[in-house]
């Protein structure tokens, strides 16, 4: 089968098409014929070896896929042959992929497989940041970074649904997309001072919650933009680089709640919270708040280019590869 392989940790440009055997599902795993694989920022980080616990090169790339179940490993419970599922595993940028059965979710009725991409990695991550971790309440103000991105778009839509005022950041060319999703204010973080703009928009108070997926200078701005004493900053990405925060900073400079989020760790260590997130996402689908996804779908061979575009901030919304 065709698959994308990363031979060295030299970034997306090194990624190449390869001809590899179709994998066999082990105990507790299922094999799917991949209709579409989701591209995530973590894929970019893995190509450079900067994703904590990521694969060593050479490796078969991709970890999010959706498709039809064509083979079952031993001891697979609820999943049926012929069912259409979305899940995360390994070697997803391929014609067939193995997924742990316990982690797959059915593609919602009436949706195409590709429309379900992002269910966990984008929507559940955004919802976890907003609700169980960020404790967003109606009437509060939330700052959503990278708001035109895959996670960011989900966050803006849900934050508006839950009654928040949304201040978004995005590159200037993406502002119309973010406004169309309902964001109340959009900041071009590349030309404006984010903390100063937030202070202006909130009467000097700061925001109740920041969804911090960017890092670098933006992370520093996020700490300054959060409301003193009660403001929460949920950190779930480091695209723009790492920044140290000390106990001195929290004691004397940034009187805020700093919260770390990794959806894989949440699934493993707080399965009850994950179950609640998935149930809430089903309700949001039924209510039309979470519509079928419309990823930009590219041919598998375009993978290296798509990852390079994701890395250079050229993409808008969810990207997917069709094998
Ligand atoms: N912790 C978790 O469990 C988890 C799960 C899913 C995603 N994430 C993280 O959430 C973030 C968004 O992921 P995604 O897959 O939805 O990607 P994405 O938001 O679709 O794409 C990344 C966007 O981030 C913005 N950005 C700002 N500074 C950047 C920089 N220095 N380098 C690259 N992009 C930068 C760009 O938008 P603008 O041009 O508008 O600035 C870019 O388009 C990533 O940091 C990812 O690692 C974390």
Coordinates of N, CA, C and O in Angstrom, one line a residue, residues 115-181:
X115 N -15.5 14.1 7.2 CA -16.2 15.2 8.0 C -16.0 14.9 9.5 O -16.3 15.8 10.3
X116 N -15.7 13.7 9.9 CA -15.5 13.4 11.3 C -14.1 13.6 11.8 O -13.9 13.6 13.0
X117 N -13.2 13.9 10.9 CA -11.8 14.2 11.3 C -11.8 15.4 12.3 O -12.5 16.3 12.1
X118 N -11.0 15.3 13.3 CA -10.9 16.4 14.2 C -11.8 16.3 15.4 O -11.8 17.0 16.4
X119 N -12.7 15.2 15.4 CA -13.6 15.0 16.6 C -12.9 15.0 17.9 O -13.3 15.8 18.8
X120 N -11.8 14.3 18.0 CA -11.1 14.2 19.3 C -10.0 15.2 19.3 O -9.9 16.0 20.3
X121 N -9.1 15.3 18.3 CA -7.9 16.1 18.4 C -8.2 17.6 18.3 O -7.5 18.4 18.8
X122 N -9.3 18.0 17.7 CA -9.7 19.4 17.6 C -10.8 19.8 18.5 O -10.7 20.6 19.4
X123 N -11.9 19.1 18.4 CA -13.1 19.4 19.1 C -13.0 19.1 20.6 O -13.3 19.9 21.5
X124 N -12.6 17.8 20.9 CA -12.5 17.4 22.3 C -11.4 18.2 23.0 O -11.6 18.6 24.2
X125 N -10.3 18.5 22.3 CA -9.2 19.3 22.9 C -9.8 20.7 23.2 O -9.6 21.3 24.3
X126 N -10.5 21.3 22.3 CA -11.0 22.7 22.5 C -12.0 22.7 23.6 O -12.0 23.6 24.4
X127 N -12.9 21.7 23.6 CA -13.9 21.7 24.7 C -13.3 21.4 26.0 O -13.7 22.1 27.0
X128 N -12.3 20.6 26.1 CA -11.6 20.3 27.4 C -11.0 21.6 27.9 O -11.0 22.0 29.1
X129 N -10.4 22.4 27.0 CA -9.7 23.7 27.3 C -10.8 24.7 27.8 O -10.6 25.4 28.8
X130 N -11.9 24.7 27.2 CA -13.0 25.7 27.5 C -13.7 25.3 28.8 O -14.0 26.2 29.7
X131 N -14.1 24.0 28.9 CA -15.0 23.7 30.0 C -14.4 23.0 31.2 O -14.2 23.7 32.2
X132 N -14.1 21.7 31.2 CA -13.6 21.1 32.4 C -12.3 21.8 33.0 O -12.2 21.9 34.2
X133 N -11.4 22.2 32.1 CA -10.2 22.8 32.6 C -10.3 24.3 32.7 O -9.9 24.9 33.7
X134 N -10.9 24.9 31.6 CA -11.0 26.4 31.6 C -12.1 27.0 32.4 O -12.2 28.1 32.7
X135 N -13.1 26.1 32.8 CA -14.3 26.5 33.6 C -15.0 27.7 33.1 O -15.4 28.6 33.8
X136 N -15.1 27.8 31.8 CA -15.8 28.9 31.1 C -17.2 29.1 31.6 O -18.0 28.1 31.6
X137 N -17.6 30.3 31.9 CA -19.0 30.5 32.3 C -19.6 31.6 31.3 O -18.9 32.4 30.8
X138 N -20.9 31.5 31.2 CA -21.6 32.5 30.3 C -21.3 33.9 30.7 O -21.3 34.1 31.9
X139 N -21.0 34.8 29.8 CA -20.8 36.1 30.1 C -19.3 36.4 30.3 O -18.9 37.6 30.3
X140 N -18.5 35.4 30.4 CA -17.0 35.6 30.5 C -16.4 35.9 29.2 O -17.0 35.6 28.1
X141 N -15.2 36.4 29.2 CA -14.4 36.7 28.0 C -13.3 35.7 27.8 O -12.6 35.4 28.8
X142 N -13.2 35.2 26.6 CA -12.1 34.2 26.3 C -11.3 34.7 25.2 O -11.8 35.2 24.2
X143 N -9.9 34.5 25.3 CA -9.0 34.8 24.3 C -8.6 33.5 23.6 O -8.0 32.7 24.3
X144 N -8.9 33.4 22.3 CA -8.6 32.2 21.5 C -7.5 32.5 20.5 O -7.7 33.3 19.6
X145 N -6.3 31.9 20.7 CA -5.2 32.1 19.8 C -5.3 31.1 18.6 O -6.0 30.1 18.7
X146 N -4.7 31.4 17.5 CA -4.7 30.6 16.3 C -6.2 30.2 16.0 O -6.5 29.1 15.7
X147 N -7.1 31.3 16.0 CA -8.5 31.0 16.0 C -9.0 30.5 14.6 O -10.1 30.0 14.5
X148 N -8.2 30.7 13.5 CA -8.6 30.2 12.2 C -8.1 28.8 12.0 O -8.4 28.2 10.9
X149 N -7.4 28.2 12.9 CA -6.8 26.9 12.8 C -7.9 25.8 13.1 O -9.1 26.2 13.5
X150 N -7.5 24.6 13.1 CA -8.4 23.5 13.3 C -9.0 23.5 14.7 O -10.2 23.5 14.9
X151 N -8.1 23.6 15.7 CA -8.6 23.6 17.1 C -9.3 25.0 17.4 O -10.3 25.0 18.0
X152 N -8.7 26.0 16.9 CA -9.2 27.4 17.1 C -10.6 27.6 16.6 O -11.4 28.2 17.3
X153 N -10.9 27.1 15.4 CA -12.3 27.3 14.9 C -13.3 26.6 15.7 O -14.4 27.1 16.0
X154 N -12.9 25.4 16.2 CA -13.9 24.6 17.1 C -14.1 25.4 18.4 O -15.2 25.6 18.9
X155 N -13.0 26.0 18.9 CA -13.1 26.7 20.2 C -13.9 28.0 20.1 O -14.8 28.2 20.9
X156 N -13.8 28.7 19.0 CA -14.6 29.9 18.8 C -16.1 29.6 18.7 O -16.9 30.2 19.4
X157 N -16.4 28.6 18.0 CA -17.8 28.2 17.8 C -18.4 27.7 19.2 O -19.5 28.1 19.5
X158 N -17.7 26.9 19.9 CA -18.3 26.5 21.2 C -18.3 27.6 22.2 O -19.2 27.7 23.0
X159 N -17.3 28.4 22.3 CA -17.2 29.5 23.2 C -18.4 30.4 23.0 O -19.1 30.9 24.0
X160 N -18.7 30.7 21.8 CA -19.9 31.6 21.5 C -21.2 30.9 22.0 O -22.1 31.5 22.6
X161 N -21.3 29.6 21.7 CA -22.5 28.8 22.1 C -22.6 28.8 23.6 O -23.8 28.9 24.1
X162 N -21.5 28.8 24.3 CA -21.6 28.8 25.8 C -21.7 30.2 26.4 O -21.6 30.4 27.6
X163 N -21.9 31.2 25.5 CA -22.3 32.5 26.0 C -21.1 33.4 26.3 O -21.2 34.4 27.0
X164 N -19.9 33.1 25.7 CA -18.7 33.9 26.0 C -18.6 35.0 25.0 O -19.1 35.0 23.9
X165 N -17.8 36.1 25.4 CA -17.3 37.1 24.5 C -16.0 36.5 24.0 O -15.2 36.2 24.8
X166 N -15.8 36.5 22.7 CA -14.6 35.9 22.1 C -13.7 36.9 21.5 O -14.1 37.7 20.6
X167 N -12.5 37.0 22.1 CA -11.4 37.8 21.4 C -10.5 36.8 20.8 O -10.0 35.8 21.4
X168 N -10.3 36.9 19.5 CA -9.5 35.9 18.7 C -8.2 36.5 18.2 O -8.2 37.7 18.0
X169 N -7.2 35.7 18.0 CA -6.0 36.2 17.3 C -5.8 35.3 16.1 O -6.1 34.1 16.1
X170 N -5.3 35.9 15.0 CA -5.1 35.2 13.8 C -4.2 36.1 12.9 O -4.3 37.3 13.0
X171 N -3.6 35.5 11.9 CA -2.9 36.3 10.9 C -4.0 37.1 10.1 O -5.1 36.6 10.0
X172 N -3.6 38.3 9.6 CA -4.5 39.2 9.1 C -5.4 38.6 8.0 O -6.6 38.8 8.0
X173 N -4.8 37.8 7.1 CA -5.6 37.2 6.0 C -6.7 36.3 6.4 O -7.5 35.8 5.6
X174 N -6.7 35.9 7.7 CA -7.7 34.9 8.1 C -8.8 35.5 9.0 O -9.6 34.7 9.5
X175 N -8.8 36.8 9.1 CA -9.7 37.4 10.1 C -11.2 37.2 9.7 O -12.1 37.1 10.5
X176 N -11.5 37.3 8.3 CA -12.9 37.1 7.9 C -13.4 35.8 8.3 O -14.6 35.6 8.7
X177 N -12.6 34.7 8.2 CA -13.0 33.4 8.6 C -13.4 33.4 10.1 O -14.4 32.8 10.5
X178 N -12.6 34.0 10.9 CA -12.8 34.0 12.4 C -14.0 34.8 12.7 O -14.8 34.4 13.6
X179 N -14.2 35.9 12.1 CA -15.4 36.7 12.3 C -16.7 36.0 11.9 O -17.7 36.0 12.6
X180 N -16.6 35.3 10.8 CA -17.8 34.5 10.3 C -18.2 33.4 11.3 O -19.3 33.0 11.4
X181 N -17.2 33.0 12.1 CA -17.6 32.0 13.1 C -18.2 32.6 14.4 O -18.6 31.9 15.3

